[in-house]
CSV table of C-alpha atoms in Angstrom, one decimal:
chain,number,residue,atom,x,y,z
N,1,LYS,CA,88.5,128.8,111.3
N,2,GLY,CA,91.4,128.4,113.7
N,3,MET,CA,90.1,125.0,114.9
N,4,PHE,CA,90.2,123.7,111.3
N,5,GLU,CA,93.7,124.9,110.8
N,6,ILE,CA,94.7,122.6,113.7
N,7,LEU,CA,92.4,119.7,113.0
N,8,SER,CA,93.2,119.3,109.3
N,9,PRO,CA,96.9,118.5,109.8
N,10,MET,CA,95.9,116.2,112.7
N,11,HIS,CA,93.6,114.2,110.5
N,12,LYS,CA,96.5,113.8,108.0
N,13,LEU,CA,98.7,112.5,110.9
N,14,VAL,CA,96.0,109.9,111.8
N,15,ASN,CA,95.5,109.0,108.2
N,16,PRO,CA,99.0,109.4,106.6
N,17,GLU,CA,97.9,107.3,103.6
N,18,PHE,CA,96.0,110.4,102.4
N,19,SER,CA,99.3,111.9,101.4
N,20,ASN,CA,101.5,108.8,101.2
N,21,PRO,CA,99.8,105.4,100.5
N,22,ASP,CA,102.9,103.5,101.8
N,23,ALA,CA,102.8,105.3,105.1
N,24,VAL,CA,100.3,102.8,106.5
N,25,ASN,CA,103.0,100.1,106.4
N,26,ASN,CA,105.1,102.2,108.7
N,27,LEU,CA,102.6,102.5,111.6
N,28,THR,CA,103.5,101.0,115.0
N,29,ASP,CA,101.2,98.4,116.5
N,30,LEU,CA,99.9,101.1,118.9
N,31,GLU,CA,99.1,103.5,116.0
N,32,LYS,CA,97.3,100.7,114.1
N,33,SER,CA,95.3,99.9,117.2
N,34,PHE,CA,94.4,103.6,117.7
N,35,LYS,CA,93.2,103.8,114.1
N,36,ASN,CA,91.2,100.6,114.5
N,37,VAL,CA,89.4,101.8,117.6
N,38,ASN,CA,89.0,105.5,116.7
N,39,GLY,CA,89.4,105.8,113.0
N,40,SER,CA,85.7,105.7,112.0
N,41,ASP,CA,84.7,108.3,114.6
N,42,LEU,CA,87.5,110.6,113.5
N,43,ALA,CA,86.6,110.1,109.8
N,44,GLU,CA,83.0,110.9,110.6
N,45,ALA,CA,84.0,114.0,112.5
N,46,TYR,CA,86.2,115.2,109.7
N,47,ASP,CA,83.3,114.7,107.2
N,48,TRP,CA,81.1,116.8,109.5
N,49,CYS,CA,83.8,119.5,109.5
N,50,LYS,CA,84.1,119.5,105.8
N,51,GLN,CA,80.3,119.8,105.5
N,52,TYR,CA,80.4,122.7,108.0
N,53,ASN,CA,83.1,124.5,105.9
N,54,LYS,CA,81.1,124.1,102.7
N,55,SER,CA,77.8,125.0,104.3
N,56,LYS,CA,76.2,128.5,104.1
N,57,ASP,CA,72.9,127.5,105.5
N,58,SER,CA,71.2,127.2,108.9
N,59,LYS,CA,72.4,123.6,109.3
N,60,ALA,CA,76.0,124.7,109.8
N,61,GLU,CA,75.7,124.8,113.6
N,62,GLU,CA,74.3,121.2,113.6
N,63,TYR,CA,77.3,120.0,111.5
N,64,ILE,CA,79.8,121.4,113.9
N,65,ARG,CA,77.8,119.9,116.8
N,66,GLN,CA,77.9,116.5,115.2
N,67,ALA,CA,81.7,116.8,114.6
N,68,TRP,CA,82.1,117.8,118.3
N,69,ASP,CA,80.1,114.8,119.4
N,70,CYS,CA,82.5,112.5,117.5
N,71,TYR,CA,85.6,114.2,118.8
N,72,PHE,CA,84.3,114.0,122.3
N,73,LYS,CA,83.6,110.3,122.0
N,74,VAL,CA,87.2,109.7,121.0
N,75,TYR,CA,88.4,112.0,123.8
N,76,LYS,CA,86.5,110.1,126.5
N,77,ARG,CA,87.7,106.8,125.1
N,78,ILE,CA,91.4,108.0,125.2
N,79,GLY,CA,90.8,109.2,128.7
N,80,LEU,CA,89.6,105.8,129.9
N,81,SER,CA,92.5,104.1,128.2
N,82,ILE,CA,95.1,106.4,129.7
N,83,SER,CA,93.7,106.2,133.2
N,84,SER,CA,93.9,102.4,133.2
N,85,MET,CA,97.4,102.4,131.8
N,86,ASN,CA,100.1,101.3,134.3
N,87,THR,CA,103.0,100.6,131.8
N,88,VAL,CA,104.1,101.9,128.4
N,89,ARG,CA,106.1,99.6,126.1
N,90,LEU,CA,109.0,101.5,124.7
N,91,GLU,CA,108.5,99.5,121.5
N,92,ASP,CA,105.2,101.4,121.1
N,93,ALA,CA,106.3,104.8,122.4
N,94,SER,CA,109.8,105.1,120.9
N,95,PRO,CA,111.1,102.1,118.9
N,96,ILE,CA,114.2,104.0,118.0
N,97,LEU,CA,115.1,104.7,121.6
N,98,LEU,CA,114.6,101.0,122.4
N,99,HIS,CA,116.6,99.6,119.5
N,100,GLN,CA,119.3,102.2,118.9
N,101,ALA,CA,120.0,103.5,122.4
N,102,ARG,CA,122.6,100.9,123.2
N,103,ASN,CA,126.2,101.2,124.5
N,104,MET,CA,125.9,104.9,124.5
N,105,GLU,CA,128.7,107.4,125.3
N,106,LEU,CA,126.3,109.2,127.6
N,107,VAL,CA,126.9,109.0,131.4
N,108,VAL,CA,124.0,107.7,133.5
N,109,PRO,CA,122.6,110.9,135.1
N,110,GLY,CA,123.7,111.5,138.6
N,111,THR,CA,126.5,108.9,138.6
N,112,TYR,CA,129.5,111.0,137.7
N,113,ASP,CA,132.1,110.9,140.4
N,114,PRO,CA,135.6,112.4,139.7
N,115,GLY,CA,138.3,109.8,140.1
N,116,GLN,CA,135.8,106.9,139.6
N,117,PRO,CA,135.1,104.9,136.4
N,118,ILE,CA,132.5,106.6,134.2
N,119,ILE,CA,129.2,104.7,134.2
N,120,LYS,CA,127.7,105.0,130.7
N,121,ILE,CA,124.2,104.1,129.5
N,122,HIS,CA,124.2,100.5,128.2
N,123,SER,CA,120.5,100.2,127.4
N,124,ILE,CA,117.0,101.4,128.3
N,125,ASN,CA,114.5,99.1,130.0
N,126,PRO,CA,111.8,98.2,127.4
N,127,SER,CA,108.9,98.9,129.8
N,128,VAL,CA,108.2,102.3,131.4
N,129,GLY,CA,106.1,102.3,134.5
N,130,VAL,CA,103.2,104.8,134.9
N,131,ILE,CA,102.5,105.9,138.5
N,132,LYS,CA,98.8,106.3,139.4
N,133,SER,CA,98.5,109.9,140.5
N,134,LYS,CA,97.1,113.1,139.2
N,135,ILE,CA,100.2,113.9,137.2
N,136,ARG,CA,100.9,110.3,136.2
N,137,PRO,CA,104.7,110.5,136.2
N,138,ARG,CA,106.7,107.8,134.4
N,139,LYS,CA,109.3,105.5,135.9
N,140,LEU,CA,112.2,104.9,133.4
N,141,SER,CA,115.0,102.5,134.1
N,142,MET,CA,118.3,102.2,132.3
N,143,ILE,CA,121.1,99.7,132.6
N,144,GLY,CA,124.5,101.2,133.2
N,145,SER,CA,127.8,99.9,131.8
N,146,ASN,CA,128.5,98.5,135.3
N,147,GLY,CA,125.4,96.2,135.0
N,148,LYS,CA,123.4,98.1,137.6
N,149,THR,CA,119.9,99.4,137.0
N,150,TYR,CA,119.2,103.1,137.5
N,151,THR,CA,115.6,104.3,137.8
N,152,PHE,CA,114.4,107.8,137.2
N,153,LEU,CA,111.1,109.5,137.7
N,154,LEU,CA,109.9,111.5,134.7
N,155,LYS,CA,107.4,114.3,135.3
């Protein structure tokens, strides 16, 4: 039962048009791509879950096994995609950060020096590097108000 309490809202996130038909127009390109690649497998898994919840017969175990197979297929596909990823476009990950984080009043981390002009964040680099390692940290760059690029490792 706990699994379904988690999965049901997740399916609504993947298919926001269930609760709001206009939501499909607000998906990012990456979300649309995810739906195109994984949507049918996730829909099939959800159908198996619904059959499992309705079932009171000996086939219940088979229904949940079928759902698991669909979810596992999506999981493996995502894993392959992530392991081959070496950059993340900020446009896909956080369009608001890309388009609205400009000429900020925030100081570039690590640059404050008493008695020196304050270096504020002018903008964020539109591409975030992904370092190939077990943890896969991200490399984020921002442009300071002095025109210099400052790079940070995000773990």
